[in-house]
């Protein structure tokens, strides 16, 4: 996996993104601690997270289209610049800034994140070459998991030793480092469609991707399940966990966040070895591994138990991600992969902003135990509901039953 770093320019890009992703982990912890002293901390954090998610959603498909039409290193630099503006302005505004200002800055940061994701993914694949794309994908996933461990620990340590504001400043510095590694990268810009046909409009290409997913009921079912889980489980827990664990101190929140990433890292390395005819069943049961964490937070368990359950949750969600991602890559033509992945990400995030904001407001009315009880029930129901759909348990029907792809215009080769 790490041998791919010897590919010219890829190691340089990876180093910059590694540092930037550590900064993202620092931000995850310190931004919650930054707002925690406020009397309306649940609403403030909920509004910031919701606006960040919204920014990522509205720019996701646009970012994917731009990354297929322009030099991806420049797109990443533009995304980093947006995120620098968002974090720096948050530091200037201060932790007592009006909620409207927090939401606006979260929107700016989220727009940068939405533009960054497809450009970074495509650039790594482009530099690796088609023959090493799987290695590059595995390296990217492992890097994300590892930095998810290191970043939150660093964020909690910095906040405890200095202040949350210092952690946010470190995040800004990591974006600057990322941009420095991309200067004069001079990778080739994506070319026209491989078959020489005129490039379709963005709307037409997006509709082709939707039609492809709709023609495969198992694929659509899993994506819809992801939408429901993200809205009813992930979104409220994203607000509850920082507030509950942050109330126990920076170290507690950092440990929980890092434990989740640590479990995910171990599972990311082990999951590719899973061989099962019922890969979909294994993947969906992996999602249920999030239930112990929900129960631990609901019961007000000791920090050590929340940490252990968080590692279990991270492992389960990573098993799902690996098996689901492999199924999408195996069952989707190369010329449709970008649109299918974008649609999957879009559906997963579609309701997150609203649900995060709602969770923030509901926490001002109901205790965390009520929100976590709802999230636990929703998790069980969404998993149980999708398993009977034909093709879900195997993540695809037999190949002879696969419908022919419709409207599969080829994009620029990676």
Short mmCIF file of C-alpha atoms in Angstrom, two decimals:
data_model
loop_
_atom_site.label_atom_id
_atom_site.label_comp_id
_atom_site.label_asym_id
_atom_site.label_seq_id
_atom_site.Cartn_x
_atom_site.Cartn_y
_atom_site.Cartn_z
CA UNK A 1 0.00 0.00 0.00
CA UNK A 2 2.71 2.50 0.98
CA UNK A 3 4.79 1.67 -2.10
CA UNK A 4 2.45 3.88 -4.11
CA UNK A 5 4.08 6.87 -2.40
CA UNK A 6 7.08 6.33 -4.67
CA UNK A 7 4.99 7.45 -7.63
CA UNK A 8 6.27 10.89 -8.77
CA UNK A 9 4.38 13.82 -7.20
CA UNK A 10 1.97 11.55 -5.30
CA UNK A 11 4.14 11.44 -2.17
CA UNK A 12 4.32 15.21 -2.16
CA UNK A 13 0.54 15.58 -2.44
CA UNK A 14 -0.02 12.93 0.21
CA UNK A 15 2.31 14.67 2.69
CA UNK A 16 0.41 17.94 2.36
CA UNK A 17 -2.97 16.28 2.72
CA UNK A 18 -1.76 14.18 5.67
CA UNK A 19 -0.85 17.34 7.60
CA UNK A 20 -4.10 19.02 6.53
CA UNK A 21 -6.16 16.04 7.71
CA UNK A 22 -4.41 16.10 11.09
CA UNK A 23 -5.51 19.73 11.25
CA UNK A 24 -9.06 18.66 10.49
CA UNK A 25 -8.95 16.33 13.49
CA UNK A 26 -7.66 19.16 15.68
CA UNK A 27 -10.53 21.34 14.43
CA UNK A 28 -13.16 18.69 15.23
CA UNK A 29 -12.31 18.77 18.93
CA UNK A 30 -11.27 22.39 19.43
CA UNK A 31 -14.24 24.00 17.68
CA UNK A 32 -16.61 22.24 20.10
CA UNK A 33 -14.49 23.27 23.09
CA UNK A 34 -14.23 26.79 21.65
CA UNK A 35 -18.02 27.22 21.84
CA UNK A 36 -18.63 25.16 24.98
CA UNK A 37 -18.48 28.09 27.50
CA UNK A 38 -21.51 29.74 25.84
CA UNK A 39 -24.88 29.55 27.62
CA UNK A 40 -26.44 28.47 24.31
CA UNK A 41 -23.61 26.07 23.38
CA UNK A 42 -25.93 23.33 21.99
CA UNK A 43 -27.63 25.75 19.61
CA UNK A 44 -24.40 27.46 18.61
CA UNK A 45 -22.58 24.20 17.88
CA UNK A 46 -25.62 22.74 16.12
CA UNK A 47 -25.91 25.82 13.89
CA UNK A 48 -22.19 25.77 13.03
CA UNK A 49 -22.16 22.06 12.22
CA UNK A 50 -25.39 22.29 10.24
CA UNK A 51 -24.10 25.19 8.14
CA UNK A 52 -20.82 23.36 7.55
CA UNK A 53 -22.68 20.28 6.35
CA UNK A 54 -24.93 22.44 4.15
CA UNK A 55 -21.92 24.09 2.52
CA UNK A 56 -20.47 20.67 1.75
CA UNK A 57 -23.74 19.50 0.21
CA UNK A 58 -24.36 22.46 -2.09
CA UNK A 59 -20.81 22.35 -3.47
CA UNK A 60 -20.30 18.58 -3.66
CA UNK A 61 -21.60 17.95 -7.18
CA UNK A 62 -20.22 21.26 -8.43
CA UNK A 63 -16.85 20.39 -6.91
CA UNK A 64 -16.89 17.03 -8.67
CA UNK A 65 -17.65 18.66 -12.02
CA UNK A 66 -14.93 21.27 -11.57
CA UNK A 67 -12.41 18.59 -10.54
CA UNK A 68 -13.12 16.79 -13.84
CA UNK A 69 -12.57 19.95 -15.89
CA UNK A 70 -9.67 21.82 -14.20
CA UNK A 71 -6.29 21.09 -12.65
CA UNK A 72 -7.13 19.40 -9.42
CA UNK A 73 -4.21 20.83 -7.44
CA UNK A 74 -5.58 24.33 -8.10
CA UNK A 75 -9.07 23.22 -7.03
CA UNK A 76 -7.65 21.90 -3.74
CA UNK A 77 -5.79 25.19 -3.18
CA UNK A 78 -9.03 27.11 -3.70
CA UNK A 79 -10.79 24.80 -1.22
CA UNK A 80 -8.00 25.29 1.35
CA UNK A 81 -8.24 29.05 0.94
CA UNK A 82 -11.99 28.96 1.66
CA UNK A 83 -11.41 26.94 4.81
CA UNK A 84 -8.64 29.29 5.96
CA UNK A 85 -11.07 32.21 5.63
CA UNK A 86 -13.74 30.34 7.60
CA UNK A 87 -11.49 29.36 10.55
CA UNK A 88 -9.58 32.66 10.68
CA UNK A 89 -12.83 34.62 10.70
CA UNK A 90 -14.13 32.40 13.52
CA UNK A 91 -11.06 33.30 15.57
CA UNK A 92 -11.58 36.99 14.88
CA UNK A 93 -15.32 36.83 15.68
CA UNK A 94 -14.67 35.03 18.97
CA UNK A 95 -16.60 32.27 20.77
CA UNK A 96 -19.42 34.68 21.69
CA UNK A 97 -20.19 35.61 18.08
CA UNK A 98 -23.91 35.66 17.14
CA UNK A 99 -25.29 32.37 15.92
CA UNK A 100 -25.96 33.90 12.49
CA UNK A 101 -22.26 34.72 12.14
CA UNK A 102 -21.28 31.23 13.25
CA UNK A 103 -23.62 29.73 10.67
CA UNK A 104 -22.18 31.94 7.92
CA UNK A 105 -18.61 30.97 8.77
CA UNK A 106 -19.60 27.31 8.98
CA UNK A 107 -21.09 27.64 5.50
CA UNK A 108 -17.83 29.04 4.13
CA UNK A 109 -15.82 26.24 5.74
CA UNK A 110 -18.27 23.62 4.46
CA UNK A 111 -18.08 24.96 0.90
CA UNK A 112 -14.33 24.53 1.01
CA UNK A 113 -14.72 20.96 2.28
CA UNK A 114 -17.25 20.13 -0.44
CA UNK A 115 -14.94 21.38 -3.20
CA UNK A 116 -11.92 19.65 -1.65
CA UNK A 117 -13.24 16.08 -1.38
CA UNK A 118 -13.75 15.13 -5.05
CA UNK A 119 -10.65 17.03 -6.19
CA UNK A 120 -8.38 15.28 -3.67
CA UNK A 121 -9.85 11.84 -4.40
CA UNK A 122 -9.49 12.32 -8.16
CA UNK A 123 -5.97 13.79 -7.94
CA UNK A 124 -4.63 10.86 -5.91
CA UNK A 125 -6.18 8.41 -8.40
CA UNK A 126 -4.86 10.39 -11.37
CA UNK A 127 -1.28 10.51 -10.07
CA UNK A 128 -1.31 6.83 -9.07
CA UNK A 129 -2.49 5.68 -12.50
CA UNK A 130 -5.21 3.18 -13.21
CA UNK A 131 -3.03 0.16 -12.43
CA UNK A 132 -2.38 1.39 -8.86
CA UNK A 133 -5.75 2.97 -8.14
CA UNK A 134 -6.73 0.38 -5.53
CA UNK A 135 -3.46 0.91 -3.64
CA UNK A 136 -3.97 4.67 -3.70
CA UNK A 137 -7.55 4.28 -2.49
CA UNK A 138 -6.44 2.05 0.40
CA UNK A 139 -3.71 4.52 1.35
CA UNK A 140 -6.18 7.39 1.31
CA UNK A 141 -8.62 5.50 3.55
CA UNK A 142 -5.91 4.42 5.99
CA UNK A 143 -4.54 7.97 6.13
CA UNK A 144 -7.99 9.32 6.91
CA UNK A 145 -8.42 6.85 9.76
CA UNK A 146 -4.93 7.44 11.19
CA UNK A 147 -5.21 11.22 11.15
CA UNK A 148 -8.61 10.82 12.75
CA UNK A 149 -6.77 9.32 15.72
CA UNK A 150 -3.83 11.72 15.89
CA UNK A 151 -5.75 14.93 15.17
CA UNK A 152 -8.33 14.76 17.98
CA UNK A 153 -5.69 13.71 20.54
CA UNK A 154 -3.54 16.65 19.45
CA UNK A 155 -6.57 18.94 19.58
CA UNK A 156 -7.51 17.88 23.09
CA UNK A 157 -3.90 18.22 24.25
CA UNK A 158 -3.50 21.68 22.74
CA UNK A 159 -6.80 22.84 24.22
CA UNK A 160 -5.83 21.54 27.66
CA UNK A 161 -2.30 22.97 27.55
CA UNK A 162 -3.18 26.28 25.92
CA UNK A 163 -6.67 27.05 24.58
CA UNK A 164 -9.14 25.89 21.92
CA UNK A 165 -8.28 29.02 19.94
CA UNK A 166 -4.70 27.80 19.59
CA UNK A 167 -6.02 24.56 18.11
CA UNK A 168 -8.01 26.52 15.52
CA UNK A 169 -4.89 28.51 14.64
CA UNK A 170 -2.97 25.25 14.11
CA UNK A 171 -5.72 24.17 11.71
CA UNK A 172 -5.12 27.32 9.64
CA UNK A 173 -1.38 26.59 9.50
CA UNK A 174 -2.00 23.05 8.20
CA UNK A 175 -4.04 24.42 5.30
CA UNK A 176 -1.19 26.76 4.42
CA UNK A 177 1.21 23.79 4.41
CA UNK A 178 -1.17 21.86 2.13
CA UNK A 179 -1.23 24.71 -0.36
CA UNK A 180 2.58 24.93 -0.30
CA UNK A 181 2.91 21.29 -1.38
CA UNK A 182 0.61 21.88 -4.35
CA UNK A 183 2.37 24.93 -5.77
CA UNK A 184 3.68 24.18 -9.29
CA UNK A 185 2.58 20.57 -9.12
CA UNK A 186 1.85 20.82 -12.86
CA UNK A 187 -0.28 17.72 -13.16
CA UNK A 188 -2.12 17.46 -16.51
CA UNK A 189 -5.60 18.91 -16.61
CA UNK A 190 -8.40 16.38 -17.24
CA UNK A 191 -9.08 15.91 -20.93
CA UNK A 192 -12.30 15.47 -22.91
CA UNK A 193 -14.36 12.25 -22.76
CA UNK A 194 -12.34 9.16 -23.69
CA UNK A 195 -14.62 8.26 -26.61
CA UNK A 196 -14.11 11.65 -28.28
CA UNK A 197 -17.77 12.65 -27.93
CA UNK A 198 -18.71 16.17 -26.85
CA UNK A 199 -18.87 16.60 -23.11
CA UNK A 200 -22.46 16.50 -21.85
CA UNK A 201 -23.83 19.31 -19.71
CA UNK A 202 -23.61 19.01 -15.96
CA UNK A 203 -27.35 18.47 -15.57
CA UNK A 204 -27.42 15.69 -18.17
CA UNK A 205 -24.45 13.93 -16.59
CA UNK A 206 -26.03 14.15 -13.14
CA UNK A 207 -29.33 12.73 -14.43
CA UNK A 208 -27.48 9.82 -16.05
CA UNK A 209 -26.01 8.97 -12.67
CA UNK A 210 -29.41 9.11 -10.99
CA UNK A 211 -30.91 6.87 -13.68
CA UNK A 212 -28.13 4.33 -13.23
CA UNK A 213 -28.72 4.08 -9.46
CA UNK A 214 -32.50 3.93 -9.84
CA UNK A 215 -32.17 0.97 -12.20
CA UNK A 216 -30.43 -0.96 -9.43
CA UNK A 217 -32.85 -1.31 -6.54
CA UNK A 218 -30.31 -2.73 -4.10
CA UNK A 219 -27.98 0.22 -4.67
CA UNK A 220 -30.76 2.75 -4.24
CA UNK A 221 -32.01 0.98 -1.09
CA UNK A 222 -28.62 1.15 0.61
CA UNK A 223 -28.23 4.81 -0.33
CA UNK A 224 -31.68 5.62 1.07
CA UNK A 225 -30.79 3.75 4.25
CA UNK A 226 -27.67 5.90 4.45
CA UNK A 227 -29.79 9.02 4.11
CA UNK A 228 -32.07 7.95 6.96
CA UNK A 229 -29.22 6.88 9.21
CA UNK A 230 -27.25 10.07 8.62
CA UNK A 231 -30.30 12.20 9.40
CA UNK A 232 -31.69 10.29 12.36
CA UNK A 233 -28.58 8.77 13.94
CA UNK A 234 -25.32 10.38 12.83
CA UNK A 235 -26.54 13.99 12.90
CA UNK A 236 -27.96 14.00 16.45
CA UNK A 237 -25.00 12.00 17.81
CA UNK A 238 -22.60 14.46 16.15
CA UNK A 239 -24.07 17.14 18.42
CA UNK A 240 -24.70 15.05 21.55
CA UNK A 241 -21.28 13.38 21.85
CA UNK A 242 -19.17 16.60 21.75
CA UNK A 243 -21.44 18.30 24.27
CA UNK A 244 -21.70 15.37 26.69
CA UNK A 245 -18.05 14.30 26.51
CA UNK A 246 -16.75 17.86 26.18
CA UNK A 247 -18.47 18.58 29.48
CA UNK A 248 -16.13 16.01 31.05
CA UNK A 249 -13.06 17.85 29.79
CA UNK A 250 -10.95 18.16 26.64
CA UNK A 251 -9.18 14.85 27.26
CA UNK A 252 -12.45 12.90 27.40
CA UNK A 253 -13.70 14.28 24.10
CA UNK A 254 -10.32 13.74 22.45
CA UNK A 255 -10.18 10.12 23.64
CA UNK A 256 -13.68 9.31 22.40
CA UNK A 257 -13.06 10.87 18.98
CA UNK A 258 -9.70 9.14 18.64
CA UNK A 259 -11.08 5.78 19.78
CA UNK A 260 -13.68 5.93 17.03
CA UNK A 261 -10.98 6.60 14.46
CA UNK A 262 -8.70 3.92 15.95
CA UNK A 263 -11.39 1.26 15.63
CA UNK A 264 -12.05 2.44 12.10
CA UNK A 265 -8.35 2.25 11.19
CA UNK A 266 -8.02 -1.35 12.39
CA UNK A 267 -11.18 -2.34 10.52
CA UNK A 268 -10.04 -0.53 7.36
CA UNK A 269 -6.92 -2.70 7.28
CA UNK A 270 -8.79 -5.93 8.13
CA UNK A 271 -12.07 -5.54 6.21
CA UNK A 272 -10.62 -6.13 2.70
CA UNK A 273 -9.89 -9.71 3.80
CA UNK A 274 -13.58 -10.41 4.47
CA UNK A 275 -14.89 -12.95 1.98
CA UNK A 276 -18.61 -13.66 2.26
CA UNK A 277 -21.42 -14.36 -0.17
CA UNK A 278 -23.57 -12.23 2.12
CA UNK A 279 -21.30 -9.20 2.12
CA UNK A 280 -24.32 -6.90 2.37
CA UNK A 281 -25.55 -8.59 5.52
CA UNK A 282 -22.08 -8.30 7.06
CA UNK A 283 -21.92 -4.64 6.06
CA UNK A 284 -25.34 -3.78 7.51
CA UNK A 285 -24.58 -5.64 10.75
CA UNK A 286 -21.42 -3.55 10.92
CA UNK A 287 -23.61 -0.48 11.16
CA UNK A 288 -25.30 -1.94 14.25
CA UNK A 289 -21.91 -1.80 15.97
CA UNK A 290 -22.71 1.87 16.56
CA UNK A 291 -25.46 0.86 18.98
CA UNK A 292 -23.21 0.22 22.04
CA UNK A 293 -21.82 3.75 21.84
CA UNK A 294 -25.32 5.20 21.68
CA UNK A 295 -26.37 3.12 24.69
CA UNK A 296 -23.24 4.13 26.65
CA UNK A 297 -23.89 7.84 26.09
CA UNK A 298 -27.61 7.34 26.87
CA UNK A 299 -26.78 5.61 30.17
CA UNK A 300 -24.16 8.17 31.17
CA UNK A 301 -21.53 5.42 31.37
CA UNK A 302 -18.02 6.08 32.58
CA UNK A 303 -15.68 7.65 30.04
CA UNK A 304 -13.66 4.45 29.66
CA UNK A 305 -16.76 2.54 28.53
CA UNK A 306 -17.76 5.27 26.10
CA UNK A 307 -14.23 5.13 24.66
CA UNK A 308 -14.38 1.33 24.23
CA UNK A 309 -17.83 1.48 22.62
CA UNK A 310 -16.68 4.30 20.35
CA UNK A 311 -13.84 2.13 19.05
CA UNK A 312 -16.38 -0.63 18.37
CA UNK A 313 -18.61 1.85 16.53
CA UNK A 314 -15.73 3.07 14.39
CA UNK A 315 -14.80 -0.49 13.46
CA UNK A 316 -18.34 -1.40 12.46
CA UNK A 317 -18.90 1.68 10.33
CA UNK A 318 -15.55 1.11 8.62
CA UNK A 319 -16.44 -2.49 7.76
CA UNK A 320 -19.58 -1.16 6.10
CA UNK A 321 -17.65 1.55 4.25
CA UNK A 322 -15.06 -0.89 2.88
CA UNK A 323 -17.59 -3.49 1.71
CA UNK A 324 -19.98 -0.90 0.30
CA UNK A 325 -17.20 0.99 -1.47
CA UNK A 326 -15.86 -2.23 -2.98
CA UNK A 327 -19.34 -3.14 -4.24
CA UNK A 328 -19.80 0.27 -5.88
CA UNK A 329 -16.40 0.06 -7.55
CA UNK A 330 -17.00 -3.50 -8.74
CA UNK A 331 -20.58 -2.97 -9.99
CA UNK A 332 -20.24 0.49 -11.57
CA UNK A 333 -18.57 1.29 -14.92
CA UNK A 334 -15.52 3.55 -14.71
CA UNK A 335 -17.28 6.27 -16.67
CA UNK A 336 -20.10 6.38 -14.10
CA UNK A 337 -18.11 6.03 -10.86
CA UNK A 338 -17.73 9.73 -10.14
CA UNK A 339 -21.44 10.42 -10.48
CA UNK A 340 -22.45 7.37 -8.46
CA UNK A 341 -20.04 8.25 -5.64
CA UNK A 342 -21.22 11.87 -5.71
CA UNK A 343 -24.86 10.79 -5.53
CA UNK A 344 -24.07 8.45 -2.64
CA UNK A 345 -22.32 11.24 -0.75
CA UNK A 346 -25.09 13.71 -1.55
CA UNK A 347 -27.87 11.41 -0.33
CA UNK A 348 -25.93 10.63 2.84
CA UNK A 349 -25.47 14.31 3.65
CA UNK A 350 -28.75 15.72 2.30
CA UNK A 351 -30.63 16.01 5.59
CA UNK A 352 -27.61 16.39 7.89
CA UNK A 353 -27.68 20.21 8.18
CA UNK A 354 -31.34 20.41 9.14
CA UNK A 355 -31.08 17.48 11.56
CA UNK A 356 -27.95 18.86 13.24
CA UNK A 357 -29.67 22.21 13.74
CA UNK A 358 -32.80 20.50 15.07
CA UNK A 359 -30.71 18.35 17.42
CA UNK A 360 -29.01 21.45 18.77
CA UNK A 361 -32.36 23.08 19.53
CA UNK A 362 -33.91 19.90 20.96
CA UNK A 363 -30.99 19.53 23.38
CA UNK A 364 -32.12 22.81 24.88
CA UNK A 365 -35.51 21.23 25.55
CA UNK A 366 -34.84 17.53 26.16
CA UNK A 367 -31.98 15.80 27.99
CA UNK A 368 -29.37 13.95 25.92
CA UNK A 369 -30.87 10.61 27.00
CA UNK A 370 -34.01 11.31 24.95
CA UNK A 371 -32.04 12.19 21.80
CA UNK A 372 -29.78 9.15 22.12
CA UNK A 373 -32.74 6.81 22.73
CA UNK A 374 -34.34 8.07 19.52
CA UNK A 375 -31.06 7.63 17.61
CA UNK A 376 -30.68 4.03 18.83
CA UNK A 377 -34.20 3.06 17.77
CA UNK A 378 -33.72 4.75 14.38
CA UNK A 379 -30.48 2.83 13.79
CA UNK A 380 -32.11 -0.54 14.41
CA UNK A 381 -35.17 0.25 12.26
CA UNK A 382 -33.22 1.54 9.25
CA UNK A 383 -30.94 -1.51 9.16
CA UNK A 384 -33.74 -4.03 9.62
CA UNK A 385 -35.91 -2.33 7.00
CA UNK A 386 -33.35 -2.49 4.18
CA UNK A 387 -32.08 -6.07 4.55
CA UNK A 388 -35.10 -7.76 2.84
CA UNK A 389 -34.62 -5.72 -0.37
CA UNK A 390 -33.39 -8.09 -3.14
CA UNK A 391 -29.68 -7.71 -3.76
CA UNK A 392 -28.89 -5.89 -0.50
CA UNK A 393 -27.68 -8.98 1.38
CA UNK A 394 -25.22 -9.75 -1.43
CA UNK A 395 -24.56 -6.13 -2.48
CA UNK A 396 -25.75 -6.77 -6.01
CA UNK A 397 -27.69 -9.38 -7.98
CA UNK A 398 -25.98 -12.11 -10.01
CA UNK A 399 -24.06 -10.52 -12.89
CA UNK A 400 -26.29 -12.07 -15.52
CA UNK A 401 -29.20 -10.14 -14.00
CA UNK A 402 -27.46 -6.78 -14.07
CA UNK A 403 -29.25 -4.27 -16.34
CA UNK A 404 -27.22 -2.56 -19.01
CA UNK A 405 -25.90 0.85 -17.99
CA UNK A 406 -27.88 3.71 -19.49
CA UNK A 407 -26.35 7.01 -20.46
CA UNK A 408 -22.84 6.04 -19.41
CA UNK A 409 -20.94 8.88 -20.97
CA UNK A 410 -17.28 8.46 -20.22
CA UNK A 411 -15.59 11.17 -18.29
CA UNK A 412 -11.94 12.07 -18.32
CA UNK A 413 -9.77 9.10 -17.57
CA UNK A 414 -8.03 9.07 -14.24
#
